[in-house]
Amino acid sequence: MKEIIQPIIGILVVVFVWYVFRSIAKTFSKINVIEENQEDITDLLREIKEELKELNKNNSEKKL
């Protein structure tokens, strides 16, 4: 009986370690995607800010 249980426990340990490693890898992948999206959003907001400044400047010049 002991000869059968040891391989089963070994397989379960390998499966558990694989599952934990996979979960950690997915988490890091999500973090990288979030960081990339954050950089893109920051760049987009900077562009919008510059455009709004330019439009505001143009509107101010037209009123004068």
mmCIF file of N, CA and C in Angstrom:
data_model
loop_
_atom_site.group_PDB
_atom_site.id
_atom_site.type_symbol
_atom_site.label_atom_id
_atom_site.label_comp_id
_atom_site.label_asym_id
_atom_site.label_seq_id
_atom_site.Cartn_x
_atom_site.Cartn_y
_atom_site.Cartn_z
ATOM 1 N N MET A 1 0.830 -1.202 0.000
ATOM 2 C CA MET A 1 0.000 0.000 0.000
ATOM 3 C C MET A 1 0.869 1.257 0.000
ATOM 4 N N LYS A 2 1.956 1.214 0.768
ATOM 5 C CA LYS A 2 2.861 2.354 0.865
ATOM 6 C C LYS A 2 3.520 2.628 -0.482
ATOM 7 N N GLU A 3 3.746 1.595 -1.274
ATOM 8 C CA GLU A 3 4.368 1.743 -2.586
ATOM 9 C C GLU A 3 3.456 2.489 -3.558
ATOM 10 N N ILE A 4 2.179 2.417 -3.366
ATOM 11 C CA ILE A 4 1.211 3.089 -4.244
ATOM 12 C C ILE A 4 1.004 4.542 -3.806
ATOM 13 N N ILE A 5 1.012 4.788 -2.513
ATOM 14 C CA ILE A 5 0.729 6.120 -1.981
ATOM 15 C C ILE A 5 1.867 7.106 -2.275
ATOM 16 N N GLN A 6 3.106 6.677 -2.191
ATOM 17 C CA GLN A 6 4.236 7.577 -2.417
ATOM 18 C C GLN A 6 4.239 8.203 -3.816
ATOM 19 N N PRO A 7 4.049 7.438 -4.893
ATOM 20 C CA PRO A 7 3.996 8.077 -6.215
ATOM 21 C C PRO A 7 2.808 9.025 -6.363
ATOM 22 N N ILE A 8 1.685 8.660 -5.757
ATOM 23 C CA ILE A 8 0.500 9.528 -5.835
ATOM 24 C C ILE A 8 0.776 10.849 -5.134
ATOM 25 N N ILE A 9 1.393 10.790 -3.962
ATOM 26 C CA ILE A 9 1.739 12.012 -3.232
ATOM 27 C C ILE A 9 2.756 12.829 -4.030
ATOM 28 N N GLY A 10 3.726 12.167 -4.648
ATOM 29 C CA GLY A 10 4.714 12.866 -5.479
ATOM 30 C C GLY A 10 4.048 13.585 -6.644
ATOM 31 N N ILE A 11 3.119 12.926 -7.303
ATOM 32 C CA ILE A 11 2.394 13.547 -8.422
ATOM 33 C C ILE A 11 1.572 14.732 -7.929
ATOM 34 N N LEU A 12 0.918 14.595 -6.802
ATOM 35 C CA LEU A 12 0.112 15.684 -6.254
ATOM 36 C C LEU A 12 0.988 16.889 -5.907
ATOM 37 N N VAL A 13 2.180 16.642 -5.364
ATOM 38 C CA VAL A 13 3.097 17.731 -5.032
ATOM 39 C C VAL A 13 3.538 18.450 -6.310
ATOM 40 N N VAL A 14 3.870 17.693 -7.348
ATOM 41 C CA VAL A 14 4.279 18.303 -8.620
ATOM 42 C C VAL A 14 3.141 19.136 -9.203
ATOM 43 N N VAL A 15 1.929 18.618 -9.172
ATOM 44 C CA VAL A 15 0.773 19.350 -9.694
ATOM 45 C C VAL A 15 0.544 20.626 -8.877
ATOM 46 N N PHE A 16 0.670 20.540 -7.567
ATOM 47 C CA PHE A 16 0.472 21.710 -6.715
ATOM 48 C C PHE A 16 1.521 22.781 -7.002
ATOM 49 N N VAL A 17 2.797 22.379 -7.122
ATOM 50 C CA VAL A 17 3.866 23.336 -7.410
ATOM 51 C C VAL A 17 3.641 23.973 -8.781
ATOM 52 N N TRP A 18 3.241 23.186 -9.762
ATOM 53 C CA TRP A 18 2.965 23.701 -11.108
ATOM 54 C C TRP A 18 1.829 24.722 -11.057
ATOM 55 N N TYR A 19 0.767 24.418 -10.302
ATOM 56 C CA TYR A 19 -0.375 25.320 -10.190
ATOM 57 C C TYR A 19 0.035 26.647 -9.540
ATOM 58 N N VAL A 20 0.823 26.579 -8.479
ATOM 59 C CA VAL A 20 1.282 27.795 -7.796
ATOM 60 C C VAL A 20 2.165 28.619 -8.726
ATOM 61 N N PHE A 21 3.094 27.971 -9.421
ATOM 62 C CA PHE A 21 3.974 28.670 -10.353
ATOM 63 C C PHE A 21 3.164 29.333 -11.464
ATOM 64 N N ARG A 22 2.176 28.635 -11.973
ATOM 65 C CA ARG A 22 1.313 29.173 -13.033
ATOM 66 C C ARG A 22 0.532 30.394 -12.533
ATOM 67 N N SER A 23 0.029 30.320 -11.320
ATOM 68 C CA SER A 23 -0.707 31.455 -10.747
ATOM 69 C C SER A 23 0.204 32.672 -10.591
ATOM 70 N N ILE A 24 1.412 32.454 -10.114
ATOM 71 C CA ILE A 24 2.362 33.557 -9.948
ATOM 72 C C ILE A 24 2.716 34.156 -11.306
ATOM 73 N N ALA A 25 2.929 33.317 -12.310
ATOM 74 C CA ALA A 25 3.261 33.801 -13.651
ATOM 75 C C ALA A 25 2.117 34.632 -14.229
ATOM 76 N N LYS A 26 0.888 34.198 -14.028
ATOM 77 C CA LYS A 26 -0.267 34.959 -14.519
ATOM 78 C C LYS A 26 -0.344 36.319 -13.832
ATOM 79 N N THR A 27 -0.060 36.355 -12.546
ATOM 80 C CA THR A 27 -0.105 37.612 -11.804
ATOM 81 C C THR A 27 0.935 38.589 -12.342
ATOM 82 N N PHE A 28 2.154 38.120 -12.576
ATOM 83 C CA PHE A 28 3.192 38.987 -13.130
ATOM 84 C C PHE A 28 2.819 39.468 -14.523
ATOM 85 N N SER A 29 2.198 38.606 -15.296
ATOM 86 C CA SER A 29 1.767 38.984 -16.643
ATOM 87 C C SER A 29 0.729 40.098 -16.571
ATOM 88 N N LYS A 30 -0.216 39.977 -15.648
ATOM 89 C CA LYS A 30 -1.241 41.016 -15.490
ATOM 90 C C LYS A 30 -0.616 42.326 -15.042
ATOM 91 N N ILE A 31 0.362 42.254 -14.154
ATOM 92 C CA ILE A 31 1.033 43.469 -13.681
ATOM 93 C C ILE A 31 1.739 44.157 -14.836
ATOM 94 N N ASN A 32 2.414 43.401 -15.699
ATOM 95 C CA ASN A 32 3.106 43.988 -16.849
ATOM 96 C C ASN A 32 2.132 44.660 -17.798
ATOM 97 N N VAL A 33 0.985 44.023 -18.042
ATOM 98 C CA VAL A 33 -0.024 44.603 -18.935
ATOM 99 C C VAL A 33 -0.570 45.897 -18.332
ATOM 100 N N ILE A 34 -0.803 45.903 -17.045
ATOM 101 C CA ILE A 34 -1.315 47.107 -16.375
ATOM 102 C C ILE A 34 -0.293 48.236 -16.481
ATOM 103 N N GLU A 35 0.981 47.932 -16.277
ATOM 104 C CA GLU A 35 2.023 48.966 -16.371
ATOM 105 C C GLU A 35 2.114 49.521 -17.783
ATOM 106 N N GLU A 36 2.016 48.656 -18.794
ATOM 107 C CA GLU A 36 2.063 49.119 -20.176
ATOM 108 C C GLU A 36 0.866 50.004 -20.481
ATOM 109 N N ASN A 37 -0.314 49.586 -20.037
ATOM 110 C CA ASN A 37 -1.516 50.385 -20.271
ATOM 111 C C ASN A 37 -1.430 51.720 -19.542
ATOM 112 N N GLN A 38 -0.861 51.714 -18.353
ATOM 113 C CA GLN A 38 -0.727 52.943 -17.584
ATOM 114 C C GLN A 38 0.170 53.933 -18.324
ATOM 115 N N GLU A 39 1.249 53.448 -18.906
ATOM 116 C CA GLU A 39 2.138 54.326 -19.669
ATOM 117 C C GLU A 39 1.422 54.895 -20.887
ATOM 118 N N ASP A 40 0.652 54.066 -21.582
ATOM 119 C CA ASP A 40 -0.093 54.532 -22.751
ATOM 120 C C ASP A 40 -1.123 55.589 -22.361
ATOM 121 N N ILE A 41 -1.820 55.353 -21.259
ATOM 122 C CA ILE A 41 -2.835 56.303 -20.801
ATOM 123 C C ILE A 41 -2.175 57.615 -20.383
ATOM 124 N N THR A 42 -1.034 57.527 -19.720
ATOM 125 C CA THR A 42 -0.318 58.734 -19.303
ATOM 126 C C THR A 42 0.112 59.544 -20.518
ATOM 127 N N ASP A 43 0.635 58.884 -21.541
ATOM 128 C CA ASP A 43 1.034 59.584 -22.768
ATOM 129 C C ASP A 43 -0.169 60.238 -23.441
ATOM 130 N N LEU A 44 -1.280 59.512 -23.483
ATOM 131 C CA LEU A 44 -2.492 60.058 -24.096
ATOM 132 C C LEU A 44 -2.978 61.287 -23.333
ATOM 133 N N LEU A 45 -2.967 61.222 -22.013
ATOM 134 C CA LEU A 45 -3.408 62.361 -21.209
ATOM 135 C C LEU A 45 -2.482 63.563 -21.392
ATOM 136 N N ARG A 46 -1.193 63.321 -21.540
ATOM 137 C CA ARG A 46 -0.256 64.425 -21.801
ATOM 138 C C ARG A 46 -0.554 65.085 -23.140
ATOM 139 N N GLU A 47 -0.831 64.264 -24.149
ATOM 140 C CA GLU A 47 -1.162 64.813 -25.468
ATOM 141 C C GLU A 47 -2.444 65.650 -25.397
ATOM 142 N N ILE A 48 -3.444 65.144 -24.695
ATOM 143 C CA ILE A 48 -4.705 65.877 -24.556
ATOM 144 C C ILE A 48 -4.461 67.188 -23.826
ATOM 145 N N LYS A 49 -3.647 67.152 -22.791
ATOM 146 C CA LYS A 49 -3.329 68.352 -22.023
ATOM 147 C C LYS A 49 -2.675 69.401 -22.913
ATOM 148 N N GLU A 50 -1.708 68.972 -23.733
ATOM 149 C CA GLU A 50 -1.028 69.906 -24.634
ATOM 150 C C GLU A 50 -1.997 70.484 -25.657
ATOM 151 N N GLU A 51 -2.877 69.660 -26.190
ATOM 152 C CA GLU A 51 -3.856 70.147 -27.159
ATOM 153 C C GLU A 51 -4.811 71.156 -26.526
ATOM 154 N N LEU A 52 -5.230 70.864 -25.296
ATOM 155 C CA LEU A 52 -6.126 71.796 -24.614
ATOM 156 C C LEU A 52 -5.428 73.124 -24.323
ATOM 157 N N LYS A 53 -4.166 73.067 -23.949
ATOM 158 C CA LYS A 53 -3.410 74.301 -23.731
ATOM 159 C C LYS A 53 -3.336 75.117 -25.014
ATOM 160 N N GLU A 54 -3.078 74.430 -26.116
ATOM 161 C CA GLU A 54 -2.962 75.113 -27.400
ATOM 162 C C GLU A 54 -4.301 75.721 -27.819
ATOM 163 N N LEU A 55 -5.376 74.972 -27.625
ATOM 164 C CA LEU A 55 -6.708 75.497 -27.959
ATOM 165 C C LEU A 55 -7.065 76.688 -27.080
ATOM 166 N N ASN A 56 -6.740 76.602 -25.812
ATOM 167 C CA ASN A 56 -7.010 77.702 -24.890
ATOM 168 C C ASN A 56 -6.214 78.939 -25.294
ATOM 169 N N LYS A 57 -4.972 78.730 -25.675
ATOM 170 C CA LYS A 57 -4.122 79.837 -26.115
ATOM 171 C C LYS A 57 -4.695 80.472 -27.387
ATOM 172 N N ASN A 58 -5.114 79.645 -28.319
ATOM 173 C CA ASN A 58 -5.698 80.157 -29.569
ATOM 174 C C ASN A 58 -6.988 80.928 -29.299
ATOM 175 N N ASN A 59 -7.800 80.436 -28.412
ATOM 176 C CA ASN A 59 -9.053 81.127 -28.069
ATOM 177 C C ASN A 59 -8.778 82.456 -27.385
ATOM 178 N N SER A 60 -7.761 82.486 -26.542
ATOM 179 C CA SER A 60 -7.396 83.732 -25.866
ATOM 180 C C SER A 60 -6.908 84.764 -26.863
ATOM 181 N N GLU A 61 -6.136 84.336 -27.847
ATOM 182 C CA GLU A 61 -5.627 85.256 -28.850
ATOM 183 C C GLU A 61 -6.754 85.798 -29.734
ATOM 184 N N LYS A 62 -7.760 84.994 -30.039
ATOM 185 C CA LYS A 62 -8.880 85.436 -30.862
ATOM 186 C C LYS A 62 -9.725 86.473 -30.139
ATOM 187 N N LYS A 63 -9.847 86.372 -28.835
ATOM 188 C CA LYS A 63 -10.657 87.317 -28.073
ATOM 189 C C LYS A 63 -9.985 88.683 -27.984
ATOM 190 N N LEU A 64 -8.672 88.695 -28.051
ATOM 191 C CA LEU A 64 -7.955 89.973 -27.954
ATOM 192 C C LEU A 64 -8.019 90.647 -29.287
#
